[in-house]
Amino acid sequence: EAQVTQNPRYLITVTGKKLTVTCSQNMNHEYMSWYRQDPGLGLRQIYYSMNVEVTDKGDVPEGYKVSRKEKRNFPLILESPSPNQTSLYFCASRGQAREKLFFGSGTQLSVL
Amino acid sequence: DAKTTQPTSMDCAEGRAANLPCNHSTISGNEYVYWYRQIHSQGPQYIIHGLKNNETNEMASLIITEDRKSSTLILPHATLRDTAVYYCIPFSNTGKLIFGQGTTLQVKP
């Protein structure tokens, strides 16, 4: 089954403790991206990757890192999480341009 | 990147057609219009997309004006399960994507 898999589904952590949210797709998609969703602010793009070893900033990249060493994985890294990064995070992937985006189920992150 | 304007909320009676408008007056020539919906806090679900011709699939129809400055998503026979937030998103192959606030559609019995 074609899917985008995020892990973990829920994560509670403390300020400053490095964490990684994983994202994997099984569709051989070139494009992958990360979004955060906050009440009243909708979904905002954090980073995106057009292909392996190619990443670019979205609208809200501060405090986040990503890497794209292989096509199927696009982890989101928070080196020093802060409470304002408490949010619902989504990963998405797409094949060729003009094709639809597939979204993961989301990761609810709480930073205390 | 094109910005979008959508009504904050709309109601629709179950079984009737739901027509959701979107204004994207700054859309560029190579940007397709995508429609997604999000139910509660689930991952957004693809509905339909188009460039300049009207499109129809098993879920919905998409009407794009000739000048491409606006579009309308039509759910022909809305059900309670269509209650969701609907996003209209211009998207090109540059990679950047702006969701906007979307329209909360409430389908009522």
CSV table of C-alpha atoms in Angstrom, one decimal:
chain,number,residue,atom,x,y,z
A,1,GLU,CA,0.0,0.0,0.0
A,2,ALA,CA,1.3,3.4,-1.0
A,3,GLN,CA,1.9,5.4,2.1
A,4,VAL,CA,3.8,8.1,4.1
A,5,THR,CA,4.8,6.8,7.5
A,6,GLN,CA,5.7,9.2,10.4
A,7,ASN,CA,7.0,8.2,13.7
A,8,PRO,CA,6.2,8.6,16.5
A,9,ARG,CA,2.5,9.5,16.5
A,10,TYR,CA,2.8,11.3,19.8
A,11,LEU,CA,5.9,12.6,21.5
A,12,ILE,CA,6.3,14.5,24.8
A,13,THR,CA,9.8,15.9,25.6
A,14,VAL,CA,11.5,18.6,27.6
A,15,THR,CA,13.1,21.8,26.5
A,16,GLY,CA,16.6,21.3,24.9
A,17,LYS,CA,16.5,17.6,24.5
A,18,LYS,CA,17.3,16.8,20.8
A,19,LEU,CA,14.7,14.8,19.0
A,20,THR,CA,14.1,13.4,15.5
A,21,VAL,CA,10.7,12.8,13.9
A,22,THR,CA,11.1,10.2,11.1
A,23,CYS,CA,9.2,10.2,7.8
A,24,SER,CA,9.4,7.5,5.2
A,25,GLN,CA,7.6,6.9,1.9
A,26,ASN,CA,7.4,3.7,-0.2
A,27,MET,CA,6.4,5.3,-3.5
A,28,ASN,CA,9.9,6.3,-4.8
A,29,HIS,CA,8.8,9.9,-4.6
A,30,GLU,CA,11.4,12.7,-5.3
A,31,TYR,CA,9.6,15.5,-3.4
A,32,MET,CA,9.1,15.4,0.3
A,33,SER,CA,8.2,18.2,2.8
A,34,TRP,CA,7.4,19.0,6.4
A,35,TYR,CA,4.6,21.1,7.8
A,36,ARG,CA,3.5,22.2,11.2
A,37,GLN,CA,-0.1,23.0,12.2
A,38,ASP,CA,-1.1,25.3,15.0
A,39,PRO,CA,-4.6,26.5,16.0
A,40,GLY,CA,-5.5,29.6,14.0
A,41,LEU,CA,-2.4,29.4,11.9
A,42,GLY,CA,-3.2,26.5,9.6
A,43,LEU,CA,-0.5,24.4,8.0
A,44,ARG,CA,2.8,26.1,7.4
A,45,GLN,CA,5.7,24.6,5.5
A,46,ILE,CA,8.9,24.0,7.4
A,47,TYR,CA,11.3,22.5,4.8
A,48,TYR,CA,11.0,20.7,1.6
A,49,SER,CA,13.3,18.5,-0.6
A,50,MET,CA,13.1,18.3,-4.3
A,51,ASN,CA,15.4,15.3,-4.4
A,52,VAL,CA,18.2,13.5,-2.6
A,53,GLU,CA,20.7,15.9,-1.1
A,54,VAL,CA,18.5,18.9,-2.1
A,55,THR,CA,16.7,20.7,0.7
A,56,ASP,CA,15.2,24.2,0.9
A,57,LYS,CA,13.5,26.3,3.6
A,58,GLY,CA,9.8,26.8,3.7
A,59,ASP,CA,8.0,29.5,5.6
A,60,VAL,CA,9.0,28.6,9.2
A,61,PRO,CA,12.4,26.8,9.2
A,62,GLU,CA,13.8,28.4,12.3
A,63,GLY,CA,14.7,25.8,15.0
A,64,TYR,CA,14.5,22.8,12.6
A,65,LYS,CA,16.9,20.8,10.5
A,66,VAL,CA,16.3,18.2,7.8
A,67,SER,CA,18.4,15.8,5.8
A,68,ARG,CA,17.7,13.8,2.6
A,69,LYS,CA,20.4,11.2,2.3
A,70,GLU,CA,18.2,8.7,0.6
A,71,LYS,CA,15.0,9.1,-1.4
A,72,ARG,CA,12.6,7.3,0.9
A,73,ASN,CA,13.5,9.1,4.2
A,74,PHE,CA,13.2,12.8,5.2
A,75,PRO,CA,13.7,13.1,9.0
A,76,LEU,CA,12.9,16.3,10.9
A,77,ILE,CA,15.4,17.2,13.5
A,78,LEU,CA,14.9,19.5,16.5
A,79,GLU,CA,18.4,20.1,17.9
A,80,SER,CA,17.1,22.1,21.0
A,81,PRO,CA,13.3,22.0,21.2
A,82,SER,CA,11.5,24.8,22.8
A,83,PRO,CA,7.9,25.0,24.0
A,84,ASN,CA,6.9,27.2,20.9
A,85,GLN,CA,7.6,24.1,18.8
A,86,THR,CA,4.7,22.3,20.4
A,87,SER,CA,2.6,21.5,17.4
A,88,LEU,CA,1.1,18.9,15.1
A,89,TYR,CA,3.6,17.9,12.4
A,90,PHE,CA,2.9,16.4,9.0
A,91,CYS,CA,5.2,15.0,6.4
A,92,ALA,CA,4.2,14.7,2.7
A,93,SER,CA,5.6,13.3,-0.5
A,94,ARG,CA,4.9,13.6,-4.2
A,95,GLY,CA,6.2,12.0,-7.3
A,96,GLN,CA,6.4,13.9,-10.5
A,97,ALA,CA,5.4,17.6,-10.6
A,98,ARG,CA,1.6,18.0,-10.9
A,99,GLU,CA,1.0,14.8,-9.1
A,100,LYS,CA,-0.9,14.9,-5.7
A,101,LEU,CA,0.7,15.1,-2.3
A,102,PHE,CA,0.4,12.2,0.0
A,103,PHE,CA,0.4,13.1,3.7
A,104,GLY,CA,1.4,11.1,6.7
A,105,SER,CA,-0.9,10.7,9.7
A,106,GLY,CA,0.9,13.4,11.8
A,107,THR,CA,3.0,13.6,14.9
A,108,GLN,CA,1.7,15.5,17.9
A,109,LEU,CA,4.7,17.0,19.7
A,110,SER,CA,4.6,18.6,23.1
A,111,VAL,CA,7.7,20.3,24.5
A,112,LEU,CA,7.5,21.0,28.2
B,1,ASP,CA,3.8,32.3,-4.5
B,2,ALA,CA,0.1,32.8,-5.0
B,3,LYS,CA,-2.1,33.7,-2.0
B,4,THR,CA,-5.6,32.4,-1.6
B,5,THR,CA,-8.8,33.8,-0.1
B,6,GLN,CA,-11.6,31.4,1.1
B,7,PRO,CA,-14.7,31.9,3.2
B,8,THR,CA,-13.9,31.0,6.8
B,9,SER,CA,-16.9,28.7,7.1
B,10,MET,CA,-19.9,27.4,5.2
B,11,ASP,CA,-22.9,25.2,5.9
B,12,CYS,CA,-24.5,22.7,3.6
B,13,ALA,CA,-27.6,20.5,3.9
B,14,GLU,CA,-26.9,16.8,3.6
B,15,GLY,CA,-27.7,15.6,0.1
B,16,ARG,CA,-27.3,19.0,-1.4
B,17,ALA,CA,-24.4,20.2,-3.5
B,18,ALA,CA,-21.7,22.1,-1.6
B,19,ASN,CA,-20.0,24.8,-3.6
B,20,LEU,CA,-16.7,26.1,-2.0
B,21,PRO,CA,-15.2,29.1,-3.7
B,22,CYS,CA,-11.5,30.2,-3.7
B,23,ASN,CA,-9.9,33.3,-4.9
B,24,HIS,CA,-6.3,33.0,-6.2
B,25,SER,CA,-6.0,36.2,-8.2
B,26,THR,CA,-2.2,36.2,-8.0
B,27,ILE,CA,-1.8,32.6,-9.4
B,28,SER,CA,1.0,32.3,-11.9
B,29,GLY,CA,0.7,30.5,-15.3
B,30,ASN,CA,2.5,27.3,-14.2
B,31,GLU,CA,0.6,26.9,-10.9
B,32,TYR,CA,-2.0,24.2,-10.7
B,33,VAL,CA,-4.9,24.6,-8.2
B,34,TYR,CA,-5.1,21.8,-5.7
B,35,TRP,CA,-7.9,21.1,-3.3
B,36,TYR,CA,-7.4,19.2,-0.1
B,37,ARG,CA,-9.5,18.6,2.9
B,38,GLN,CA,-8.6,17.8,6.5
B,39,ILE,CA,-10.9,16.0,8.9
B,40,HIS,CA,-10.1,16.8,12.5
B,41,SER,CA,-6.4,16.5,13.0
B,42,GLN,CA,-5.8,13.8,10.3
B,43,GLY,CA,-3.4,14.3,7.4
B,44,PRO,CA,-4.8,16.4,4.6
B,45,GLN,CA,-6.6,14.3,2.0
B,46,TYR,CA,-6.3,15.0,-1.8
B,47,ILE,CA,-9.5,15.8,-3.6
B,48,ILE,CA,-8.8,17.2,-7.0
B,49,HIS,CA,-6.6,19.5,-9.0
B,50,GLY,CA,-6.6,21.4,-12.3
B,51,LEU,CA,-4.8,24.0,-14.4
B,52,LYS,CA,-7.3,25.7,-16.5
B,53,ASN,CA,-9.9,23.2,-17.6
B,54,ASN,CA,-12.7,22.0,-15.4
B,55,GLU,CA,-12.1,18.6,-13.8
B,56,THR,CA,-14.2,15.9,-12.3
B,57,ASN,CA,-13.4,12.8,-10.4
B,58,GLU,CA,-15.2,10.4,-8.1
B,59,MET,CA,-15.1,12.8,-5.2
B,60,ALA,CA,-15.8,16.3,-6.7
B,61,SER,CA,-15.8,18.7,-9.6
B,62,LEU,CA,-13.5,21.6,-10.0
B,63,ILE,CA,-14.5,24.7,-11.9
B,64,ILE,CA,-11.7,27.2,-12.8
B,65,THR,CA,-12.6,30.6,-14.2
B,66,GLU,CA,-11.2,31.4,-17.6
B,67,ASP,CA,-8.8,34.0,-16.2
B,68,ARG,CA,-7.8,31.5,-13.5
B,69,LYS,CA,-8.2,34.0,-10.7
B,70,SER,CA,-10.8,31.9,-8.9
B,71,SER,CA,-12.1,28.4,-8.7
B,72,THR,CA,-15.0,26.5,-7.1
B,73,LEU,CA,-14.9,23.0,-5.6
B,74,ILE,CA,-18.3,21.2,-5.9
B,75,LEU,CA,-19.2,18.3,-3.8
B,76,PRO,CA,-22.3,17.1,-5.7
B,77,HIS,CA,-24.2,15.3,-2.9
B,78,ALA,CA,-22.7,16.3,0.5
B,79,THR,CA,-22.8,13.8,3.3
B,80,LEU,CA,-22.1,14.2,7.0
B,81,ARG,CA,-18.6,12.7,6.4
B,82,ASP,CA,-17.8,15.6,4.2
B,83,THR,CA,-17.6,17.9,7.2
B,84,ALA,CA,-14.0,19.1,7.2
B,85,VAL,CA,-11.7,22.0,6.5
B,86,TYR,CA,-11.2,22.5,2.8
B,87,TYR,CA,-8.0,24.0,1.4
B,88,CYS,CA,-7.4,25.5,-2.0
B,89,ILE,CA,-3.7,25.5,-2.8
B,90,PRO,CA,-1.9,26.9,-5.9
B,91,PHE,CA,1.1,24.7,-6.4
B,92,SER,CA,3.9,24.7,-9.0
B,93,ASN,CA,6.9,22.5,-9.2
B,94,THR,CA,9.1,25.0,-7.2
B,95,GLY,CA,8.4,23.1,-4.0
B,96,LYS,CA,7.0,25.8,-1.9
B,97,LEU,CA,3.4,25.4,-0.8
B,98,ILE,CA,1.1,27.7,1.1
B,99,PHE,CA,-2.0,26.3,2.7
B,100,GLY,CA,-4.0,29.3,3.8
B,101,GLN,CA,-6.7,29.2,6.4
B,102,GLY,CA,-9.2,27.1,4.4
B,103,THR,CA,-13.0,26.8,4.7
B,104,THR,CA,-14.7,24.9,7.4
B,105,LEU,CA,-17.6,23.1,5.8
B,106,GLN,CA,-20.3,21.9,8.1
B,107,VAL,CA,-22.8,19.4,6.6
B,108,LYS,CA,-26.0,19.4,8.5
B,109,PRO,CA,-28.7,16.7,8.5
